[in-house]
Amino acid sequence: MQRYFLENNIQTDAQIQIIGEDYHHIVRVMRMTVGDMITVVFPNGKVAICEISDILSESVLVDIKSWETVEHELPIHVTIASGLLKGDKLDIVIQKGTELGASQFLPFASDRSIVKLDEKKSGKKLERWRKIAKEAAEQSERNRIPTVEIPSSFQDLINMSKTYTTKIVAYEESARENETSQFSQTLQQLNTGDSLFIIFGPEGGLTPSEVNQLQENDFIICGLGPRILRAETAPMYCLSAISFYYELQR
Amino acid sequence: MQRYFLENNIQTDAQIQIIGEDYHHIVRVMRMTVGDMITVVFPNGKVAICEISDILSESVLVDIKSWETVEHELPIHVTIASGLLKGDKLDIVIQKGTELGASQFLPFASDRSIVKLDEKKSGKKLERWRKIAKEAAEQSERNRIPTVEIPSSFQDLINMSKTYTTKIVAYEESARENETSQFSQTLQQLNTGDSLFIIFGPEGGLTPSEVNQLQENDFIICGLGPRILRAETAPMYCLSAISFYYELQR
């Protein structure tokens, strides 16, 4: 069933009004009519199965028929902070990362990032990345659209991590040194509702100085197994493992 | 260190001769000279750290300096059979799947695959996919290049699965029905050296008739968590979970 994320929580118990882009999608793209069913997700994460009751010139009215009860969100909030990557690699991280349950993405300028974003480019990129997150959230049947922000500096990124339960950094050199226990130990210690902040370097990896700064700010260095993963693959690995651990193993 | 997969096992204890594309890569692309170090992987999976001792007109001679002892391969052999996918989606499955440790890829024509491969296209695709697997194996520092084959039919695919320890099928409808225990239970029952055959549908999913056929052939139906994953994301999810379970958790 087609999924729409509303920007406002429910106004009345009775009827929901859908406007703007979602209106356009329902009426023009999907060519739905009165009686068709859609899934509506409210900003608080609640999901309603709705029936279209009326189509007006600029809005669609729908009646709530039932509420969905299955939890589609990871039990822990995961923020993926990735160094800026070449080409469309960050698009992939955001699309796949949304399917895999991330709560937030923070693309940041790392010392070895080849891509640079000036203010104008940042705005455009942010718009694009938020659109990718919204579409992936709809497609993967999530209850929340992950947020995307661009930290203004490495220090800003570190500041953003301060409220998290646990902070880790995926470091290629740890994989090379065969460090295999930290990531799994970290997951064991987290409980439902906790938050996890994970930093990934860009293609060339984080610099030793960046890794030092992270360690001074309580980041735990983790290896992700014995194979060297590309920059865009490592976030998918972490999120898949987190889903497997909390949603399938427990 | 640059990694080269040789097609022949070591001829003598003393010196290895590298020819063909790898010769070209060492001499023309990397512009290496006598004394430079490379990693050489033999078809049996053994890995040697080598020093270039001579560069001739069509071959490079290298001396083995030491043997690598870290295991880079998953402890179980995983075959990823994916329905043919649109665009470059299967390129992504093969590239990422190689990084994540798969042993074999079997792209197959499923009832709902939109892409069709005639004999001529198959040959070209196979060449391309094998090249992607080779490059990803080099980059991710693996000991083996995964194989890629195109089954001639769905029945052929099923026949290819017969020698495997365990066979599973990732089914979207199981995710929708909130089936969450089969995948994790399957991994618990496998031991080092066992083999796992996993089938994934194309974009539209497998048909009920295909799923029935698989069940009749001892395939276990698995859900992969509460979010609906795209066709190319599901294999990455499985391989990441397998690596996490066998390489980080144990």
Short mmCIF file of C-alpha atoms in Angstrom, two decimals:
data_model
loop_
_atom_site.label_atom_id
_atom_site.label_comp_id
_atom_site.label_asym_id
_atom_site.label_seq_id
_atom_site.Cartn_x
_atom_site.Cartn_y
_atom_site.Cartn_z
CA MET A 1 0.00 0.00 0.00
CA GLN A 2 1.33 3.45 -0.91
CA ARG A 3 2.80 5.25 2.11
CA TYR A 4 2.60 9.00 2.81
CA PHE A 5 4.44 10.86 5.55
CA LEU A 6 2.37 13.80 6.83
CA GLU A 7 3.99 16.91 8.20
CA ASN A 8 1.33 17.54 10.86
CA ASN A 9 -0.01 15.26 13.53
CA ILE A 10 -3.67 14.38 13.31
CA GLN A 11 -5.95 17.44 13.60
CA THR A 12 -9.26 15.77 14.40
CA ASP A 13 -10.15 12.15 15.10
CA ALA A 14 -12.32 12.04 12.06
CA GLN A 15 -10.71 13.11 8.82
CA ILE A 16 -7.23 13.80 7.54
CA GLN A 17 -6.53 16.34 4.82
CA ILE A 18 -3.61 15.65 2.48
CA ILE A 19 -2.21 18.53 0.43
CA GLY A 20 0.86 19.57 -1.59
CA GLU A 21 3.20 17.00 -3.12
CA ASP A 22 1.39 14.05 -1.54
CA TYR A 23 -1.89 15.32 -3.00
CA HIS A 24 -0.24 15.50 -6.40
CA HIS A 25 1.19 11.99 -6.02
CA ILE A 26 -2.15 10.45 -4.97
CA VAL A 27 -4.28 12.16 -7.61
CA ARG A 28 -1.95 12.72 -10.59
CA VAL A 29 0.74 10.03 -10.28
CA MET A 30 -1.17 7.13 -8.71
CA ARG A 31 -4.54 8.28 -10.15
CA MET A 32 -6.34 7.04 -7.05
CA THR A 33 -10.05 7.54 -6.55
CA VAL A 34 -12.55 7.59 -3.67
CA GLY A 35 -12.49 4.23 -1.85
CA ASP A 36 -8.78 3.53 -2.52
CA MET A 37 -6.62 2.74 0.52
CA ILE A 38 -3.33 4.40 1.52
CA THR A 39 -1.02 4.25 4.52
CA VAL A 40 -0.52 7.52 6.36
CA VAL A 41 2.42 8.05 8.72
CA PHE A 42 2.21 10.89 11.25
CA PRO A 43 5.27 12.81 12.48
CA ASN A 44 4.98 11.01 15.84
CA GLY A 45 5.61 7.70 14.01
CA LYS A 46 2.04 6.39 14.28
CA VAL A 47 0.77 4.65 11.17
CA ALA A 48 -2.85 4.61 10.00
CA ILE A 49 -4.51 2.61 7.24
CA CYS A 50 -6.82 5.13 5.54
CA GLU A 51 -9.52 5.18 2.89
CA ILE A 52 -9.89 8.08 0.47
CA SER A 53 -13.29 9.70 1.14
CA ASP A 54 -13.12 12.75 -1.11
CA ILE A 55 -10.87 14.35 -3.73
CA LEU A 56 -11.08 18.15 -3.87
CA SER A 57 -9.26 20.60 -6.15
CA GLU A 58 -6.23 20.94 -3.85
CA SER A 59 -6.65 18.30 -1.19
CA VAL A 60 -7.53 14.66 -0.59
CA LEU A 61 -9.65 13.73 2.42
CA VAL A 62 -9.08 10.33 4.01
CA ASP A 63 -10.75 8.43 6.88
CA ILE A 64 -8.68 6.43 9.34
CA LYS A 65 -9.80 2.80 9.16
CA SER A 66 -7.27 1.15 11.48
CA TRP A 67 -3.90 1.64 13.16
CA GLU A 68 -0.78 -0.38 12.30
CA THR A 69 0.82 -2.06 15.30
CA VAL A 70 4.01 -3.68 13.93
CA GLU A 71 7.18 -1.80 14.89
CA HIS A 72 9.24 -0.94 11.80
CA GLU A 73 11.90 1.14 13.58
CA LEU A 74 15.19 -0.13 15.03
CA PRO A 75 15.01 -0.32 18.85
CA ILE A 76 18.08 1.94 19.09
CA HIS A 77 18.59 5.29 17.38
CA VAL A 78 21.55 5.11 15.02
CA THR A 79 23.26 8.16 13.54
CA ILE A 80 25.53 7.53 10.55
CA ALA A 81 28.20 10.23 10.19
CA SER A 82 30.10 9.65 6.95
CA GLY A 83 32.94 11.61 5.44
CA LEU A 84 31.91 13.22 2.13
CA LEU A 85 32.28 10.64 -0.65
CA LYS A 86 32.88 10.84 -4.40
CA GLY A 87 30.13 10.63 -7.04
CA ASP A 88 26.76 9.35 -5.86
CA LYS A 89 28.20 7.24 -3.04
CA LEU A 90 26.48 9.22 -0.28
CA ASP A 91 23.16 8.89 -2.13
CA ILE A 92 23.65 5.12 -1.81
CA VAL A 93 24.55 5.37 1.88
CA ILE A 94 21.41 7.42 2.56
CA GLN A 95 19.09 5.28 0.46
CA LYS A 96 20.33 1.93 1.79
CA GLY A 97 20.90 3.30 5.29
CA THR A 98 17.27 4.42 5.43
CA GLU A 99 16.06 0.97 4.34
CA LEU A 100 18.29 -0.51 7.02
CA GLY A 101 16.87 1.68 9.78
CA ALA A 102 19.20 4.64 10.45
CA SER A 103 17.66 7.61 12.31
CA GLN A 104 20.02 10.31 11.09
CA PHE A 105 22.76 10.98 8.54
CA LEU A 106 25.55 13.51 9.01
CA PRO A 107 27.77 13.84 5.91
CA PHE A 108 30.88 15.77 6.98
CA ALA A 109 33.99 17.27 5.42
CA SER A 110 36.87 15.07 6.53
CA ASP A 111 40.54 15.93 6.01
CA ARG A 112 40.82 13.36 3.21
CA SER A 113 37.43 14.05 1.57
CA ILE A 114 38.08 14.91 -2.06
CA VAL A 115 34.59 16.37 -2.48
CA LYS A 116 34.13 19.86 -1.04
CA LEU A 117 30.76 21.54 -0.43
CA ASP A 118 30.42 25.31 -0.44
CA GLU A 119 27.28 26.86 1.03
CA LYS A 120 25.34 26.81 -2.25
CA LYS A 121 26.22 23.19 -3.00
CA SER A 122 25.42 22.18 0.59
CA GLY A 123 21.87 23.46 0.28
CA LYS A 124 21.27 21.57 -2.96
CA LYS A 125 22.85 18.38 -1.66
CA LEU A 126 20.86 18.54 1.55
CA GLU A 127 17.62 18.92 -0.40
CA ARG A 128 18.56 15.94 -2.58
CA TRP A 129 19.61 13.75 0.36
CA ARG A 130 16.42 14.53 2.31
CA LYS A 131 14.34 13.59 -0.73
CA ILE A 132 16.24 10.27 -1.04
CA ALA A 133 15.63 9.58 2.67
CA LYS A 134 11.91 10.34 2.34
CA GLU A 135 11.47 8.09 -0.70
CA ALA A 136 13.46 5.25 0.87
CA ALA A 137 11.42 5.56 4.08
CA GLU A 138 8.21 5.24 2.07
CA GLN A 139 9.49 2.29 0.06
CA SER A 140 10.87 0.38 3.05
CA GLU A 141 7.67 0.99 5.06
CA ARG A 142 9.29 2.91 7.90
CA ASN A 143 7.53 4.93 10.59
CA ARG A 144 10.00 7.81 10.49
CA ILE A 145 11.97 9.68 7.85
CA PRO A 146 15.62 9.90 8.90
CA THR A 147 16.96 13.43 9.22
CA VAL A 148 19.98 14.68 7.25
CA GLU A 149 22.23 17.53 8.44
CA ILE A 150 25.63 18.78 7.31
CA PRO A 151 27.87 19.63 10.30
CA SER A 152 29.79 22.86 9.75
CA SER A 153 33.11 21.40 10.95
CA PHE A 154 34.71 18.32 12.51
CA GLN A 155 34.39 20.00 15.92
CA ASP A 156 30.69 20.64 15.22
CA LEU A 157 30.31 16.93 14.40
CA ILE A 158 31.94 15.98 17.70
CA ASN A 159 29.65 18.41 19.55
CA MET A 160 26.62 16.77 17.93
CA SER A 161 27.73 13.39 19.31
CA LYS A 162 27.83 14.48 22.94
CA THR A 163 24.27 13.48 23.91
CA TYR A 164 24.56 9.92 22.56
CA THR A 165 24.65 6.82 24.79
CA THR A 166 27.61 5.36 22.87
CA LYS A 167 29.94 6.64 20.17
CA ILE A 168 32.06 4.47 17.89
CA VAL A 169 34.33 4.98 14.92
CA ALA A 170 34.76 2.36 12.20
CA TYR A 171 38.46 2.31 11.44
CA GLU A 172 40.06 0.40 8.58
CA GLU A 173 43.33 0.00 10.45
CA SER A 174 41.48 -1.82 13.25
CA ALA A 175 40.16 -4.27 10.68
CA ARG A 176 43.74 -4.74 9.44
CA GLU A 177 44.93 -5.31 13.01
CA ASN A 178 42.15 -7.91 13.38
CA GLU A 179 40.22 -6.04 16.11
CA THR A 180 36.98 -8.02 16.20
CA SER A 181 35.33 -7.59 19.58
CA GLN A 182 34.48 -3.90 20.13
CA PHE A 183 31.49 -3.58 17.79
CA SER A 184 29.76 -6.67 19.13
CA GLN A 185 30.50 -5.66 22.75
CA THR A 186 29.05 -2.22 22.09
CA LEU A 187 25.78 -3.68 20.83
CA GLN A 188 25.55 -5.98 23.86
CA GLN A 189 25.64 -2.96 26.17
CA LEU A 190 22.90 -0.93 24.47
CA ASN A 191 19.24 -1.12 25.50
CA THR A 192 15.99 -0.19 23.76
CA GLY A 193 15.78 3.58 23.33
CA ASP A 194 19.54 4.12 23.57
CA SER A 195 21.40 6.03 20.88
CA LEU A 196 24.50 5.08 18.91
CA PHE A 197 26.68 7.51 16.95
CA ILE A 198 28.92 5.91 14.31
CA ILE A 199 31.58 7.75 12.33
CA PHE A 200 32.96 6.46 9.01
CA GLY A 201 35.83 8.01 7.09
CA PRO A 202 35.79 9.05 3.42
CA GLU A 203 37.46 6.97 0.67
CA GLY A 204 41.00 7.56 1.93
CA GLY A 205 39.98 6.91 5.54
CA LEU A 206 40.16 9.19 8.57
CA THR A 207 43.53 10.75 9.38
CA PRO A 208 45.36 9.63 12.55
CA SER A 209 44.77 13.14 13.94
CA GLU A 210 41.00 12.84 13.41
CA VAL A 211 40.99 9.41 15.05
CA ASN A 212 42.93 10.85 18.02
CA GLN A 213 40.41 13.65 18.42
CA LEU A 214 37.57 11.12 18.40
CA GLN A 215 39.30 8.96 21.00
CA GLU A 216 39.74 12.01 23.24
CA ASN A 217 35.96 12.47 22.94
CA ASP A 218 35.12 8.94 24.12
CA PHE A 219 34.71 7.30 20.72
CA ILE A 220 35.45 3.55 20.74
CA ILE A 221 37.48 2.30 17.76
CA CYS A 222 35.90 -0.73 16.05
CA GLY A 223 36.95 -3.15 13.34
CA LEU A 224 34.25 -4.55 11.05
CA GLY A 225 35.72 -7.93 10.22
CA PRO A 226 38.71 -9.17 8.24
CA ARG A 227 37.85 -7.73 4.82
CA ILE A 228 38.45 -4.10 3.90
CA LEU A 229 35.07 -2.51 3.18
CA ARG A 230 34.60 0.47 0.90
CA ALA A 231 33.53 3.73 2.56
CA GLU A 232 29.91 3.32 1.40
CA THR A 233 29.72 -0.37 2.37
CA ALA A 234 30.78 0.01 6.01
CA PRO A 235 27.59 1.89 7.13
CA MET A 236 25.43 -0.82 5.49
CA TYR A 237 27.44 -3.48 7.32
CA CYS A 238 26.89 -1.79 10.69
CA LEU A 239 23.18 -1.17 10.19
CA SER A 240 22.56 -4.74 8.93
CA ALA A 241 24.41 -6.16 11.93
CA ILE A 242 22.44 -3.89 14.30
CA SER A 243 19.14 -5.00 12.76
CA PHE A 244 20.18 -8.67 12.88
CA TYR A 245 21.27 -8.36 16.51
CA TYR A 246 18.22 -6.48 17.87
CA GLU A 247 15.46 -7.58 15.49
CA LEU A 248 16.25 -11.17 14.51
CA GLN A 249 18.55 -12.63 17.16
CA ARG A 250 16.75 -11.44 20.28
CA MET B 1 49.65 -3.20 -0.53
CA GLN B 2 48.48 -3.96 -4.08
CA ARG B 3 46.98 -7.44 -4.34
CA TYR B 4 47.26 -9.77 -7.36
CA PHE B 5 45.36 -13.03 -7.85
CA LEU B 6 47.48 -15.54 -9.77
CA GLU B 7 45.89 -18.16 -11.98
CA ASN B 8 48.46 -20.84 -11.21
CA ASN B 9 49.65 -22.20 -7.92
CA ILE B 10 53.29 -21.66 -7.11
CA GLN B 11 55.63 -23.37 -9.56
CA THR B 12 58.85 -23.37 -7.57
CA ASP B 13 59.65 -22.34 -4.03
CA ALA B 14 61.90 -19.65 -5.28
CA GLN B 15 60.44 -17.23 -7.77
CA ILE B 16 57.01 -16.34 -9.10
CA GLN B 17 56.50 -15.07 -12.59
CA ILE B 18 53.65 -12.62 -13.20
CA ILE B 19 52.38 -12.08 -16.74
CA GLY B 20 49.41 -10.70 -18.70
CA GLU B 21 47.06 -8.12 -17.18
CA ASP B 22 48.73 -8.21 -13.78
CA TYR B 23 52.11 -7.56 -15.45
CA HIS B 24 50.56 -4.58 -17.24
CA HIS B 25 49.06 -3.30 -13.99
CA ILE B 26 52.30 -3.60 -12.01
CA VAL B 27 54.57 -2.07 -14.64
CA ARG B 28 52.37 0.38 -16.58
CA VAL B 29 49.59 1.39 -14.17
CA MET B 30 51.37 1.28 -10.81
CA ARG B 31 54.82 1.98 -12.34
CA MET B 32 56.48 -0.25 -9.77
CA THR B 33 60.18 -1.01 -9.82
CA VAL B 34 62.57 -3.63 -8.44
CA GLY B 35 62.37 -3.73 -4.65
CA ASP B 36 58.66 -2.74 -4.46
CA MET B 37 56.36 -5.03 -2.47
CA ILE B 38 53.10 -6.63 -3.62
CA THR B 39 50.68 -9.19 -2.23
CA VAL B 40 50.21 -12.33 -4.31
CA VAL B 41 47.19 -14.61 -3.82
CA PHE B 42 47.39 -18.16 -5.18
CA PRO B 43 44.34 -20.07 -6.44
CA ASN B 44 44.42 -22.22 -3.28
CA GLY B 45 43.80 -19.07 -1.22
CA LYS B 46 47.32 -18.78 0.23
CA VAL B 47 48.67 -15.25 0.38
CA ALA B 48 52.33 -14.26 0.03
CA ILE B 49 54.02 -10.92 0.62
CA CYS B 50 56.46 -10.59 -2.30
CA GLU B 51 59.26 -8.32 -3.44
CA ILE B 52 59.78 -7.51 -7.10
CA SER B 53 63.19 -8.90 -8.10
CA ASP B 54 63.19 -8.29 -11.85
CA ILE B 55 61.08 -6.65 -14.54
CA LEU B 56 61.39 -8.26 -17.99
CA SER B 57 59.71 -7.31 -21.28
CA GLU B 58 56.60 -9.42 -20.63
CA SER B 59 56.86 -10.61 -17.07
CA VAL B 60 57.63 -9.51 -13.54
CA LEU B 61 59.62 -11.81 -11.25
CA VAL B 62 58.91 -11.67 -7.54
CA ASP B 63 60.41 -13.36 -4.45
CA ILE B 64 58.21 -14.61 -1.64
CA LYS B 65 59.25 -12.83 1.56
CA SER B 66 56.57 -14.08 3.97
CA TRP B 67 53.14 -15.72 4.17
CA GLU B 68 50.05 -13.96 5.44
CA THR B 69 48.27 -15.81 8.25
CA VAL B 70 45.11 -13.77 8.92
CA GLU B 71 41.95 -15.45 7.56
CA HIS B 72 40.03 -13.07 5.27
CA GLU B 73 37.36 -15.53 4.16
CA LEU B 74 34.00 -16.16 5.83
CA PRO B 75 34.02 -19.46 7.76
CA ILE B 76 31.00 -20.65 5.75
CA HIS B 77 30.64 -20.68 1.97
CA VAL B 78 27.78 -18.42 0.93
CA THR B 79 26.20 -18.48 -2.52
CA ILE B 80 24.04 -15.49 -3.44
CA ALA B 81 21.44 -16.35 -6.09
CA SER B 82 19.66 -13.15 -7.14
CA GLY B 83 16.91 -12.65 -9.70
CA LEU B 84 18.13 -10.50 -12.61
CA LEU B 85 17.81 -6.83 -11.63
CA LYS B 86 17.35 -3.60 -13.56
CA GLY B 87 20.20 -1.23 -14.47
CA ASP B 88 23.49 -1.75 -12.65
CA LYS B 89 21.89 -3.25 -9.55
CA LEU B 90 23.53 -6.63 -9.97
CA ASP B 91 26.92 -4.94 -10.41
CA ILE B 92 26.34 -3.47 -6.93
CA VAL B 93 25.29 -6.83 -5.48
CA ILE B 94 28.44 -8.45 -6.86
CA GLN B 95 30.80 -5.65 -5.85
CA LYS B 96 29.43 -5.24 -2.31
CA GLY B 97 28.75 -8.97 -1.94
CA THR B 98 32.40 -9.69 -2.73
CA GLU B 99 33.57 -7.17 -0.12
CA LEU B 100 31.19 -8.80 2.34
CA GLY B 101 32.56 -12.30 1.74
CA ALA B 102 30.28 -14.21 -0.68
CA SER B 103 31.82 -17.27 -2.38
CA GLN B 104 29.59 -17.39 -5.42
CA PHE B 105 26.96 -15.37 -7.30
CA LEU B 106 24.21 -16.88 -9.44
CA PRO B 107 22.11 -14.24 -11.25
CA PHE B 108 19.04 -16.02 -12.59
CA ALA B 109 16.00 -15.25 -14.76
CA SER B 110 13.05 -15.14 -12.39
CA ASP B 111 9.40 -14.97 -13.56
CA ARG B 112 9.19 -11.32 -12.58
CA SER B 113 12.66 -10.26 -13.82
CA ILE B 114 12.18 -7.43 -16.29
CA VAL B 115 15.71 -7.83 -17.63
CA LYS B 116 16.20 -10.74 -20.03
CA LEU B 117 19.58 -12.12 -21.12
CA ASP B 118 20.02 -13.86 -24.45
CA GLU B 119 23.14 -15.95 -25.02
CA LYS B 120 25.18 -13.06 -26.42
CA LYS B 121 24.25 -10.70 -23.59
CA SER B 122 24.88 -13.43 -21.00
CA GLY B 123 28.45 -13.84 -22.15
CA LYS B 124 29.15 -10.12 -21.95
CA LYS B 125 27.45 -9.73 -18.58
CA LEU B 126 29.31 -12.71 -17.16
CA GLU B 127 32.64 -11.22 -18.26
CA ARG B 128 31.70 -7.89 -16.67
CA TRP B 129 30.49 -9.45 -13.40
CA ARG B 130 33.62 -11.62 -13.08
CA LYS B 131 35.79 -8.54 -13.56
CA ILE B 132 33.82 -6.69 -10.84
CA ALA B 133 34.26 -9.67 -8.48
CA LYS B 134 38.01 -9.81 -9.19
CA GLU B 135 38.51 -6.08 -8.56
CA ALA B 136 36.38 -6.12 -5.41
CA ALA B 137 38.31 -9.16 -4.11
CA GLU B 138 41.59 -7.30 -4.64
CA GLN B 139 40.31 -4.13 -3.00
CA SER B 140 38.76 -5.87 0.01
CA GLU B 141 41.90 -8.02 0.53
CA ARG B 142 40.23 -11.37 0.07
CA ASN B 143 41.94 -14.73 -0.41
CA ARG B 144 39.55 -15.91 -3.10
CA ILE B 145 37.74 -14.39 -6.05
CA PRO B 146 34.05 -15.34 -5.90
CA THR B 147 32.79 -17.24 -8.94
CA VAL B 148 29.88 -15.99 -11.07
CA GLU B 149 27.66 -18.31 -13.12
CA ILE B 150 24.33 -17.82 -14.90
CA PRO B 151 21.98 -20.80 -14.36
CA SER B 152 20.17 -21.78 -17.56
CA SER B 153 16.77 -22.09 -15.83
CA PHE B 154 15.05 -22.00 -12.44
CA GLN B 155 15.28 -25.81 -12.34
CA ASP B 156 19.01 -25.56 -13.09
CA LEU B 157 19.34 -23.12 -10.16
CA ILE B 158 17.56 -25.58 -7.86
CA ASN B 159 19.83 -28.39 -9.07
CA MET B 160 22.87 -26.26 -8.26
CA SER B 161 21.64 -25.90 -4.66
CA LYS B 162 21.44 -29.63 -3.95
CA THR B 163 24.92 -30.11 -2.48
CA TYR B 164 24.61 -27.25 0.03
CA THR B 165 24.34 -27.79 3.80
CA THR B 166 21.43 -25.35 4.10
CA LYS B 167 19.23 -23.50 1.63
CA ILE B 168 17.16 -20.42 2.42
CA VAL B 169 15.02 -17.97 0.50
CA ALA B 170 14.62 -14.32 1.57
CA TYR B 171 10.95 -13.56 1.10
CA GLU B 172 9.42 -10.10 1.41
CA GLU B 173 6.05 -11.48 2.50
CA SER B 174 7.74 -13.16 5.48
CA ALA B 175 9.10 -9.78 6.51
CA ARG B 176 5.57 -8.37 6.21
CA GLU B 177 4.24 -11.24 8.34
CA ASN B 178 6.94 -10.43 10.89
CA GLU B 179 8.80 -13.77 10.58
CA THR B 180 11.99 -13.01 12.51
CA SER B 181 13.53 -16.25 13.76
CA GLN B 182 14.43 -18.47 10.78
CA PHE B 183 17.53 -16.62 9.53
CA SER B 184 19.12 -16.41 12.95
CA GLN B 185 18.26 -20.07 13.71
CA THR B 186 19.82 -21.12 10.40
CA LEU B 187 23.10 -19.40 11.23
CA GLN B 188 23.17 -21.03 14.68
CA GLN B 189 23.06 -24.46 13.07
CA LEU B 190 25.91 -23.96 10.60
CA ASN B 191 29.51 -24.87 11.38
CA THR B 192 32.86 -23.84 9.89
CA GLY B 193 33.18 -25.21 6.37
CA ASP B 194 29.41 -25.58 5.85
CA SER B 195 27.73 -24.05 2.83
CA LEU B 196 24.68 -21.78 2.64
CA PHE B 197 22.64 -21.13 -0.51
CA ILE B 198 20.47 -17.97 -0.39
CA ILE B 199 17.90 -17.02 -3.04
CA PHE B 200 16.65 -13.45 -3.47
CA GLY B 201 13.87 -12.37 -5.83
CA PRO B 202 14.08 -9.61 -8.48
CA GLU B 203 12.46 -6.16 -7.96
CA GLY B 204 8.90 -7.51 -8.02
CA GLY B 205 9.76 -10.42 -5.74
CA LEU B 206 9.53 -14.16 -6.38
CA THR B 207 6.15 -15.51 -7.52
CA PRO B 208 4.19 -17.78 -5.12
CA SER B 209 4.79 -20.64 -7.57
CA GLU B 210 8.59 -20.11 -7.43
CA VAL B 211 8.45 -19.99 -3.62
CA ASN B 212 6.44 -23.25 -3.58
CA GLN B 213 9.00 -24.94 -5.80
CA LEU B 214 11.78 -23.82 -3.47
CA GLN B 215 9.91 -25.09 -0.40
CA GLU B 216 9.46 -28.47 -2.10
CA ASN B 217 13.24 -28.50 -2.49
CA ASP B 218 13.96 -27.94 1.22
CA PHE B 219 14.46 -24.17 1.11
CA ILE B 220 13.64 -22.43 4.41
CA ILE B 221 11.69 -19.17 4.08
CA CYS B 222 13.24 -16.29 6.03
CA GLY B 223 12.24 -12.73 6.87
CA LEU B 224 15.00 -10.12 7.16
CA GLY B 225 13.49 -7.79 9.73
CA PRO B 226 10.54 -5.39 9.79
CA ARG B 227 11.56 -3.05 6.97
CA ILE B 228 11.08 -3.90 3.29
CA LEU B 229 14.53 -4.08 1.69
CA ARG B 230 15.15 -3.45 -1.98
CA ALA B 231 16.23 -6.45 -4.07
CA GLU B 232 19.88 -5.32 -4.10
CA THR B 233 19.95 -4.48 -0.38
CA ALA B 234 18.77 -7.86 0.94
CA PRO B 235 21.95 -9.80 -0.09
CA MET B 236 24.11 -7.14 1.63
CA TYR B 237 21.97 -7.48 4.75
CA CYS B 238 22.43 -11.26 4.84
CA LEU B 239 26.17 -11.19 4.20
CA SER B 240 26.75 -8.44 6.80
CA ALA B 241 24.74 -10.40 9.37
CA ILE B 242 26.68 -13.59 8.53
CA SER B 243 30.02 -11.80 8.93
CA PHE B 244 28.87 -10.18 12.19
CA TYR B 245 27.67 -13.51 13.56
CA TYR B 246 30.70 -15.64 12.65
CA GLU B 247 33.51 -13.11 12.62
CA LEU B 248 32.69 -10.55 15.33
CA GLN B 249 30.25 -12.19 17.75
CA ARG B 250 31.98 -15.54 18.20
#
